[in-house]
Amino acid sequence: PLSTERALHYAGRLAKAKFGADSDKIDLVIARLKRASAEVATARLMRSPLQVTIMSALLEKMPRPPHERWNLFSAYYRIIFEREQSRDIEAASILSVYKSHVDIIHHRVGLILQIDAEKSGATDARMSLNTFEKIVRQRFVEEGFSGSELDSLVFRITAAATDRLVFLVSPEENYVGFEIRSLQEFMAAEA
């Protein structure tokens, strides 16, 4: 675990790397992080580099941080989702139109990977692209999609996940998983 001093040092270096010469933005984020680190409820959410990185990303957008770990990850998912949605990539249109489906797919993949990891004791859970495709297909069939529309959606979402689909990535060819185990655990809890 990082001490408050080390967490803020890390956050300062992160802000400088991210914002470069924009000293106003750096100062704003650092001030918000200092305030967050002084509050008992949020200081405990700044104990690892991952948590500090997430908190920094959130405090770029919002003046006050979440006070619970669940809210921290939920807000982070929302911000990353919105960021991916605004990019000029194929997945952006999928995210705009099929948000609730993408959410459910994340939940289901997180739960399946979490169960698999607990059974096997593995730390880097991932699933085959074929299994992922089946999960995507099942979700859209449940919602009444069929025929070429279904096939197109399954193809597009599966292809997007091989690059990045919010929290889902392809850590190696023909596999899908979460880059960060804590985010997988969050999605499993959501399921």
Coordinates of N, CA and C in Angstrom, one line a residue:
P1 N 0.8 -1.2 0.0 CA 0.0 0.0 0.0 C 0.9 1.3 0.0
L2 N 0.4 2.3 -0.7 CA 1.1 3.5 -0.8 C 0.8 4.4 0.4
S3 N 1.7 5.1 1.0 CA 1.4 6.1 2.0 C 0.8 7.3 1.2
T4 N 0.1 8.2 2.0 CA -0.5 9.3 1.4 C 0.5 10.2 0.6
E5 N 1.7 10.3 1.2 CA 2.8 11.1 0.6 C 3.2 10.5 -0.7
R6 N 3.4 9.2 -0.8 CA 3.8 8.5 -2.0 C 2.7 8.5 -3.0
A7 N 1.5 8.4 -2.6 CA 0.3 8.4 -3.5 C 0.2 9.8 -4.2
L8 N 0.4 10.8 -3.4 CA 0.4 12.2 -4.0 C 1.6 12.4 -4.9
H9 N 2.7 11.9 -4.6 CA 3.9 12.0 -5.4 C 3.7 11.3 -6.8
Y10 N 3.2 10.1 -6.7 CA 2.8 9.4 -7.9 C 1.8 10.2 -8.7
A11 N 0.8 10.7 -8.1 CA -0.3 11.5 -8.8 C 0.3 12.7 -9.4
G12 N 1.2 13.4 -8.8 CA 1.9 14.5 -9.4 C 2.6 14.2 -10.6
R13 N 3.4 13.1 -10.6 CA 4.1 12.7 -11.8 C 3.2 12.3 -12.9
L14 N 2.1 11.6 -12.5 CA 1.1 11.2 -13.5 C 0.5 12.4 -14.2
A15 N 0.1 13.4 -13.4 CA -0.5 14.6 -13.9 C 0.4 15.3 -14.9
K16 N 1.7 15.4 -14.5 CA 2.7 16.1 -15.3 C 2.9 15.4 -16.6
A17 N 2.9 14.0 -16.6 CA 3.1 13.3 -17.8 C 1.8 13.4 -18.7
K18 N 0.7 13.5 -18.1 CA -0.6 13.5 -18.9 C -0.8 14.9 -19.4
F19 N -0.6 16.0 -18.6 CA -1.0 17.3 -19.0 C 0.1 18.2 -19.5
G20 N 1.4 17.7 -19.4 CA 2.5 18.4 -20.0 C 2.6 19.8 -19.4
A21 N 2.5 20.8 -20.3 CA 2.7 22.2 -19.9 C 1.4 22.9 -19.4
D22 N 0.3 22.2 -19.3 CA -0.9 22.8 -18.8 C -0.9 22.8 -17.2
S23 N -0.2 23.8 -16.7 CA 0.0 23.8 -15.2 C -1.3 24.1 -14.5
D24 N -2.3 24.8 -15.1 CA -3.6 25.0 -14.5 C -4.3 23.7 -14.2
K25 N -4.3 22.8 -15.2 CA -4.9 21.5 -15.1 C -4.2 20.6 -14.1
I26 N -2.9 20.6 -14.1 CA -2.1 19.9 -13.2 C -2.4 20.3 -11.8
D27 N -2.4 21.6 -11.5 CA -2.7 22.2 -10.2 C -4.1 21.8 -9.7
L28 N -5.1 21.9 -10.7 CA -6.5 21.6 -10.3 C -6.6 20.1 -9.9
V29 N -6.0 19.2 -10.7 CA -6.1 17.8 -10.3 C -5.4 17.5 -9.0
I30 N -4.2 18.0 -8.9 CA -3.4 17.8 -7.6 C -4.2 18.3 -6.4
A31 N -4.8 19.5 -6.5 CA -5.5 20.1 -5.4 C -6.7 19.2 -5.0
R32 N -7.4 18.7 -6.0 CA -8.5 17.8 -5.8 C -8.0 16.5 -5.1
L33 N -6.9 16.0 -5.6 CA -6.3 14.7 -5.0 C -5.9 14.9 -3.6
K34 N -5.3 16.1 -3.3 CA -4.9 16.4 -1.9 C -6.1 16.5 -1.0
R35 N -7.1 17.1 -1.5 CA -8.4 17.1 -0.7 C -8.9 15.7 -0.4
A36 N -8.9 14.9 -1.5 CA -9.4 13.5 -1.4 C -8.5 12.7 -0.4
S37 N -7.2 13.0 -0.4 CA -6.3 12.2 0.5 C -6.5 12.6 1.9
A38 N -7.0 13.8 2.2 CA -7.2 14.3 3.5 C -8.5 13.8 4.1
E39 N -9.4 13.2 3.3 CA -10.7 12.7 3.8 C -10.5 11.2 4.1
V40 N -10.9 10.7 5.2 CA -10.7 9.3 5.6 C -11.4 8.4 4.6
A41 N -12.6 8.7 4.1 CA -13.4 7.8 3.2 C -12.7 7.7 1.9
T42 N -12.0 8.7 1.4 CA -11.4 8.6 0.1 C -9.9 8.3 0.1
A43 N -9.3 8.6 1.2 CA -7.9 8.3 1.4 C -7.6 6.8 1.2
R44 N -8.5 6.0 1.7 CA -8.4 4.5 1.6 C -8.5 4.0 0.2
L45 N -9.0 4.9 -0.7 CA -9.2 4.5 -2.1 C -8.0 5.0 -2.9
M46 N -6.9 5.4 -2.2 CA -5.7 5.9 -2.9 C -4.5 5.2 -2.4
R47 N -4.6 3.9 -2.2 CA -3.5 3.1 -1.6 C -2.7 2.3 -2.6
S48 N -3.1 2.3 -3.9 CA -2.3 1.6 -4.9 C -2.2 2.5 -6.1
P49 N -1.2 2.3 -7.0 CA -1.0 3.1 -8.2 C -2.3 3.0 -9.1
L50 N -2.9 1.9 -9.1 CA -4.2 1.8 -9.9 C -5.2 2.7 -9.4
Q51 N -5.4 2.6 -8.1 CA -6.5 3.5 -7.5 C -6.2 5.0 -7.6
V52 N -4.9 5.3 -7.5 CA -4.5 6.7 -7.7 C -4.8 7.1 -9.2
T53 N -4.4 6.3 -10.1 CA -4.7 6.5 -11.5 C -6.1 6.7 -11.8
I54 N -7.0 5.9 -11.2 CA -8.4 6.0 -11.4 C -8.9 7.3 -10.8
M55 N -8.5 7.5 -9.6 CA -8.9 8.7 -8.9 C -8.5 10.0 -9.6
S56 N -7.3 10.0 -10.2 CA -6.9 11.1 -11.0 C -7.8 11.3 -12.2
A57 N -8.1 10.2 -12.9 CA -8.9 10.3 -14.1 C -10.3 10.9 -13.7
L58 N -10.8 10.4 -12.6 CA -12.1 10.9 -12.1 C -12.1 12.4 -11.8
L59 N -11.0 12.8 -11.1 CA -11.0 14.1 -10.6 C -10.6 15.2 -11.7
E60 N -10.2 14.7 -12.8 CA -10.1 15.6 -14.0 C -11.5 16.0 -14.4
K61 N -12.5 15.2 -14.2 CA -13.9 15.4 -14.6 C -14.8 15.9 -13.6
M62 N -14.6 15.5 -12.3 CA -15.5 15.8 -11.2 C -14.8 16.5 -10.1
P63 N -15.4 17.4 -9.4 CA -14.7 18.1 -8.3 C -14.5 17.3 -7.0
R64 N -15.4 16.3 -6.8 CA -15.3 15.5 -5.6 C -15.3 14.0 -5.9
P65 N -14.5 13.2 -5.3 CA -14.3 11.8 -5.6 C -15.4 11.0 -4.9
P66 N -15.7 9.8 -5.5 CA -16.5 8.8 -4.8 C -15.9 8.4 -3.5
H67 N -16.8 8.0 -2.5 CA -16.3 7.7 -1.2 C -16.2 6.1 -1.0
E68 N -16.7 5.4 -1.9 CA -16.7 3.9 -1.8 C -16.0 3.3 -3.0
R69 N -15.4 2.1 -2.8 CA -14.7 1.5 -3.9 C -15.6 1.1 -5.0
W70 N -16.8 0.7 -4.7 CA -17.8 0.4 -5.8 C -18.0 1.6 -6.6
N71 N -18.3 2.7 -6.0 CA -18.6 4.0 -6.7 C -17.4 4.4 -7.5
L72 N -16.2 4.2 -7.0 CA -14.9 4.6 -7.7 C -14.9 3.8 -9.0
F73 N -15.1 2.5 -9.0 CA -15.0 1.7 -10.2 C -16.2 2.0 -11.1
S74 N -17.3 2.2 -10.6 CA -18.5 2.6 -11.4 C -18.3 3.9 -12.1
A75 N -17.8 4.9 -11.4 CA -17.5 6.2 -12.1 C -16.4 6.0 -13.1
Y76 N -15.4 5.2 -12.8 CA -14.3 5.0 -13.7 C -14.8 4.3 -15.0
Y77 N -15.6 3.3 -14.9 CA -16.2 2.6 -16.0 C -17.0 3.6 -16.9
R78 N -17.8 4.5 -16.2 CA -18.6 5.5 -17.0 C -17.7 6.4 -17.7
I79 N -16.6 6.9 -17.1 CA -15.7 7.8 -17.8 C -15.0 7.2 -18.9
I80 N -14.5 6.0 -18.7 CA -13.8 5.3 -19.8 C -14.8 5.0 -21.0
F81 N -16.0 4.6 -20.6 CA -17.1 4.3 -21.6 C -17.3 5.6 -22.4
E82 N -17.5 6.7 -21.8 CA -17.7 8.0 -22.5 C -16.5 8.4 -23.3
R83 N -15.3 8.1 -22.8 CA -14.1 8.4 -23.6 C -14.1 7.6 -24.9
E84 N -14.3 6.3 -24.7 CA -14.3 5.4 -25.9 C -15.4 5.8 -26.9
Q85 N -16.5 6.2 -26.4 CA -17.7 6.6 -27.2 C -17.4 7.8 -28.0
S86 N -16.5 8.7 -27.5 CA -16.2 9.9 -28.3 C -15.1 9.8 -29.2
R87 N -14.4 8.7 -29.2 CA -13.2 8.5 -30.1 C -13.7 8.1 -31.5
D88 N -12.9 8.4 -32.5 CA -13.2 8.1 -33.9 C -12.8 6.6 -34.2
I89 N -13.5 5.7 -33.6 CA -13.2 4.3 -33.8 C -14.5 3.5 -34.1
E90 N -14.4 2.3 -34.6 CA -15.6 1.5 -34.9 C -16.4 1.3 -33.7
A91 N -15.8 1.0 -32.6 CA -16.5 0.6 -31.3 C -17.3 1.8 -30.8
A92 N -17.0 3.0 -31.2 CA -17.8 4.2 -30.7 C -19.3 4.1 -31.1
S93 N -19.6 3.7 -32.3 CA -21.0 3.6 -32.7 C -21.7 2.5 -32.0
I94 N -20.9 1.4 -31.7 CA -21.5 0.3 -30.9 C -21.9 0.7 -29.5
L95 N -20.9 1.5 -28.9 CA -21.2 1.9 -27.6 C -22.3 2.9 -27.5
S96 N -22.5 3.8 -28.5 CA -23.5 4.7 -28.5 C -24.9 4.1 -28.6
V97 N -25.0 3.1 -29.4 CA -26.3 2.5 -29.7 C -26.6 1.3 -28.8
Y98 N -25.6 0.6 -28.3 CA -25.9 -0.7 -27.6 C -25.3 -0.7 -26.2
K99 N -25.3 0.5 -25.5 CA -24.7 0.6 -24.2 C -25.2 -0.4 -23.2
S100 N -26.5 -0.6 -23.0 CA -27.0 -1.5 -22.0 C -26.5 -2.9 -22.3
H101 N -26.4 -3.3 -23.6 CA -25.9 -4.6 -24.0 C -24.4 -4.8 -23.7
V102 N -23.7 -3.7 -24.0 CA -22.2 -3.8 -23.7 C -22.0 -3.9 -22.1
D103 N -22.8 -3.2 -21.4 CA -22.7 -3.3 -19.9 C -23.0 -4.8 -19.5
I104 N -24.0 -5.4 -20.0 CA -24.4 -6.7 -19.6 C -23.3 -7.7 -20.0
I105 N -22.7 -7.5 -21.2 CA -21.7 -8.4 -21.7 C -20.5 -8.3 -20.8
H106 N -20.1 -7.1 -20.3 CA -19.0 -6.9 -19.4 C -19.3 -7.6 -18.1
H107 N -20.5 -7.5 -17.6 CA -20.9 -8.2 -16.3 C -20.7 -9.7 -16.5
R108 N -21.3 -10.2 -17.6 CA -21.2 -11.7 -17.7 C -19.8 -12.2 -17.9
V109 N -19.0 -11.5 -18.7 CA -17.6 -11.9 -18.9 C -16.9 -11.9 -17.6
G110 N -17.1 -10.8 -16.8 CA -16.4 -10.6 -15.5 C -16.8 -11.8 -14.6
L111 N -18.1 -12.2 -14.5 CA -18.5 -13.2 -13.7 C -17.9 -14.6 -14.1
I112 N -18.0 -14.9 -15.4 CA -17.4 -16.2 -15.8 C -15.9 -16.2 -15.6
L113 N -15.2 -15.2 -15.9 CA -13.8 -15.2 -15.6 C -13.4 -15.3 -14.2
Q114 N -14.2 -14.6 -13.3 CA -14.0 -14.6 -11.9 C -14.2 -16.0 -11.3
I115 N -15.3 -16.7 -11.8 CA -15.5 -18.1 -11.4 C -14.4 -19.0 -11.8
D116 N -14.0 -18.9 -13.1 CA -12.9 -19.7 -13.6 C -11.6 -19.5 -12.8
A117 N -11.3 -18.2 -12.5 CA -10.1 -17.9 -11.8 C -10.1 -18.5 -10.4
E118 N -11.2 -18.4 -9.8 CA -11.3 -19.0 -8.4 C -11.2 -20.5 -8.4
K119 N -11.7 -21.1 -9.4 CA -11.6 -22.6 -9.5 C -10.2 -23.0 -9.8
S120 N -9.5 -22.3 -10.7 CA -8.2 -22.7 -11.1 C -7.1 -22.1 -10.3
G121 N -7.4 -21.0 -9.6 CA -6.4 -20.3 -8.9 C -5.5 -19.4 -9.8
A122 N -6.0 -19.2 -11.0 CA -5.2 -18.4 -12.0 C -5.4 -16.9 -11.7
T123 N -4.4 -16.2 -12.0 CA -4.5 -14.7 -11.7 C -4.7 -13.9 -13.0
D124 N -4.5 -14.5 -14.1 CA -4.7 -13.7 -15.4 C -5.8 -14.4 -16.2
A125 N -7.0 -14.3 -15.7 CA -8.1 -15.0 -16.4 C -8.4 -14.4 -17.7
R126 N -8.7 -15.2 -18.7 CA -9.1 -14.8 -20.0 C -9.9 -15.9 -20.6
M127 N -10.7 -15.5 -21.6 CA -11.5 -16.5 -22.3 C -11.3 -16.5 -23.8
S128 N -11.6 -17.6 -24.4 CA -11.3 -17.7 -25.9 C -12.3 -16.7 -26.6
L129 N -11.9 -16.3 -27.7 CA -12.7 -15.4 -28.5 C -14.0 -16.1 -28.9
N130 N -14.0 -17.5 -29.1 CA -15.2 -18.2 -29.4 C -16.2 -18.2 -28.3
T131 N -15.7 -18.3 -27.0 CA -16.6 -18.3 -25.9 C -17.1 -16.9 -25.7
F132 N -16.3 -15.9 -25.9 CA -16.8 -14.5 -25.8 C -17.9 -14.2 -26.9
E133 N -17.7 -14.7 -28.1 CA -18.6 -14.6 -29.2 C -20.0 -15.2 -28.8
K134 N -19.9 -16.4 -28.1 CA -21.1 -17.0 -27.7 C -21.9 -16.2 -26.6
I135 N -21.2 -15.6 -25.8 CA -21.8 -14.7 -24.7 C -22.5 -13.5 -25.4
V136 N -21.8 -12.9 -26.4 CA -22.3 -11.8 -27.1 C -23.6 -12.2 -27.9
R137 N -23.5 -13.3 -28.6 CA -24.6 -13.9 -29.3 C -25.8 -14.1 -28.4
Q138 N -25.6 -14.8 -27.3 CA -26.6 -15.1 -26.3 C -27.4 -13.9 -25.9
R139 N -26.6 -12.8 -25.6 CA -27.2 -11.6 -25.1 C -28.2 -11.0 -26.1
F140 N -27.7 -10.9 -27.4 CA -28.6 -10.3 -28.4 C -29.7 -11.2 -28.8
V141 N -29.6 -12.5 -28.8 CA -30.7 -13.5 -29.0 C -31.8 -13.3 -27.9
E142 N -31.3 -13.1 -26.7 CA -32.3 -12.9 -25.6 C -33.1 -11.6 -25.8
E143 N -32.5 -10.7 -26.5 CA -33.1 -9.4 -26.7 C -33.9 -9.4 -28.1
G144 N -34.0 -10.5 -28.7 CA -34.8 -10.6 -29.9 C -34.1 -10.4 -31.3
F145 N -32.8 -10.2 -31.3 CA -32.1 -10.0 -32.5 C -32.0 -11.4 -33.2
S146 N -32.0 -11.3 -34.6 CA -31.8 -12.6 -35.3 C -31.3 -12.3 -36.7
G147 N -31.0 -13.3 -37.4 CA -30.5 -13.2 -38.8 C -29.3 -12.4 -39.0
S148 N -29.2 -11.7 -40.1 CA -28.0 -10.9 -40.5 C -27.7 -9.8 -39.5
E149 N -28.8 -9.2 -38.9 CA -28.6 -8.2 -37.9 C -27.8 -8.7 -36.7
L150 N -28.2 -9.9 -36.3 CA -27.5 -10.5 -35.1 C -26.1 -10.9 -35.5
D151 N -25.9 -11.5 -36.6 CA -24.5 -11.8 -37.1 C -23.6 -10.6 -37.2
S152 N -24.2 -9.5 -37.7 CA -23.4 -8.3 -37.8 C -23.0 -7.8 -36.5
L153 N -23.9 -7.7 -35.5 CA -23.7 -7.2 -34.2 C -22.6 -8.1 -33.5
V154 N -22.8 -9.4 -33.6 CA -21.8 -10.3 -32.9 C -20.4 -10.1 -33.5
F155 N -20.3 -9.9 -34.8 CA -19.0 -9.7 -35.4 C -18.4 -8.4 -35.0
R156 N -19.2 -7.3 -35.0 CA -18.7 -6.0 -34.7 C -18.2 -5.9 -33.2
I157 N -19.0 -6.5 -32.3 CA -18.6 -6.4 -30.9 C -17.4 -7.3 -30.6
T158 N -17.4 -8.5 -31.2 CA -16.3 -9.3 -31.0 C -15.0 -8.7 -31.6
A159 N -15.1 -8.1 -32.8 CA -13.9 -7.4 -33.4 C -13.5 -6.3 -32.5
A160 N -14.5 -5.5 -32.0 CA -14.1 -4.4 -31.1 C -13.4 -4.8 -29.9
A161 N -13.8 -6.0 -29.3 CA -13.1 -6.5 -28.1 C -11.7 -6.9 -28.3
T162 N -11.3 -7.3 -29.6 CA -10.0 -7.7 -29.8 C -9.0 -6.5 -29.8
D163 N -9.6 -5.3 -29.9 CA -8.8 -4.0 -29.8 C -9.0 -3.5 -28.4
R164 N -10.2 -3.0 -28.1 CA -10.6 -2.5 -26.8 C -12.0 -2.2 -26.8
L165 N -12.8 -2.8 -25.9 CA -14.2 -2.5 -25.7 C -14.4 -2.1 -24.3
V166 N -14.2 -0.8 -24.0 CA -14.2 -0.2 -22.6 C -13.2 -0.9 -21.8
F167 N -13.6 -1.9 -21.0 CA -12.6 -2.6 -20.1 C -12.1 -3.9 -20.7
L168 N -12.7 -4.4 -21.7 CA -12.4 -5.7 -22.3 C -11.3 -5.5 -23.4
V169 N -10.2 -6.3 -23.3 CA -9.1 -6.3 -24.2 C -8.7 -7.7 -24.7
S170 N -7.9 -7.7 -25.7 CA -7.3 -9.0 -26.1 C -5.9 -9.1 -25.7
P171 N -5.6 -9.8 -24.5 CA -4.3 -9.8 -24.0 C -3.3 -10.7 -24.8
E172 N -3.9 -11.6 -25.6 CA -3.2 -12.4 -26.5 C -4.1 -12.8 -27.6
E173 N -3.6 -13.2 -28.8 CA -4.4 -13.5 -29.9 C -5.5 -14.6 -29.6
N174 N -6.7 -14.3 -30.0 CA -7.8 -15.2 -29.9 C -8.3 -15.4 -28.4
Y175 N -8.0 -14.4 -27.6 CA -8.5 -14.4 -26.2 C -9.0 -13.0 -25.8
V176 N -9.9 -13.0 -24.9 CA -10.5 -11.7 -24.4 C -10.4 -11.8 -22.8
G177 N -10.2 -10.6 -22.2 CA -10.2 -10.6 -20.8 C -10.1 -9.1 -20.3
F178 N -10.0 -9.0 -19.0 CA -9.8 -7.6 -18.4 C -8.4 -7.4 -18.2
E179 N -7.9 -6.2 -18.5 CA -6.6 -5.8 -18.4 C -6.2 -5.7 -16.9
I180 N -7.2 -5.4 -16.1 CA -6.9 -5.2 -14.6 C -7.9 -6.1 -13.8
R181 N -7.3 -6.9 -13.0 CA -8.1 -7.9 -12.2 C -9.2 -7.2 -11.4
S182 N -8.9 -6.1 -10.8 CA -9.9 -5.4 -10.0 C -11.2 -5.0 -10.8
L183 N -10.9 -4.7 -12.0 CA -12.1 -4.3 -12.9 C -12.9 -5.6 -13.2
Q184 N -12.2 -6.7 -13.4 CA -13.0 -8.0 -13.6 C -13.8 -8.3 -12.4
E185 N -13.2 -8.1 -11.2 CA -14.0 -8.4 -10.0 C -15.2 -7.4 -9.8
F186 N -15.0 -6.2 -10.2 CA -16.1 -5.2 -10.2 C -17.2 -5.7 -11.1
M187 N -16.9 -6.1 -12.3 CA -17.9 -6.5 -13.2 C -18.6 -7.8 -12.8
A188 N -17.8 -8.7 -12.2 CA -18.4 -9.9 -11.6 C -19.4 -9.6 -10.5
A189 N -19.1 -8.6 -9.7 CA -20.0 -8.2 -8.6 C -21.2 -7.5 -9.2
E190 N -21.1 -6.8 -10.3 CA -22.2 -6.2 -11.0 C -23.2 -7.3 -11.5
A191 N -22.6 -8.4 -12.0 CA -23.4 -9.5 -12.6 C -24.2 -10.1 -11.4

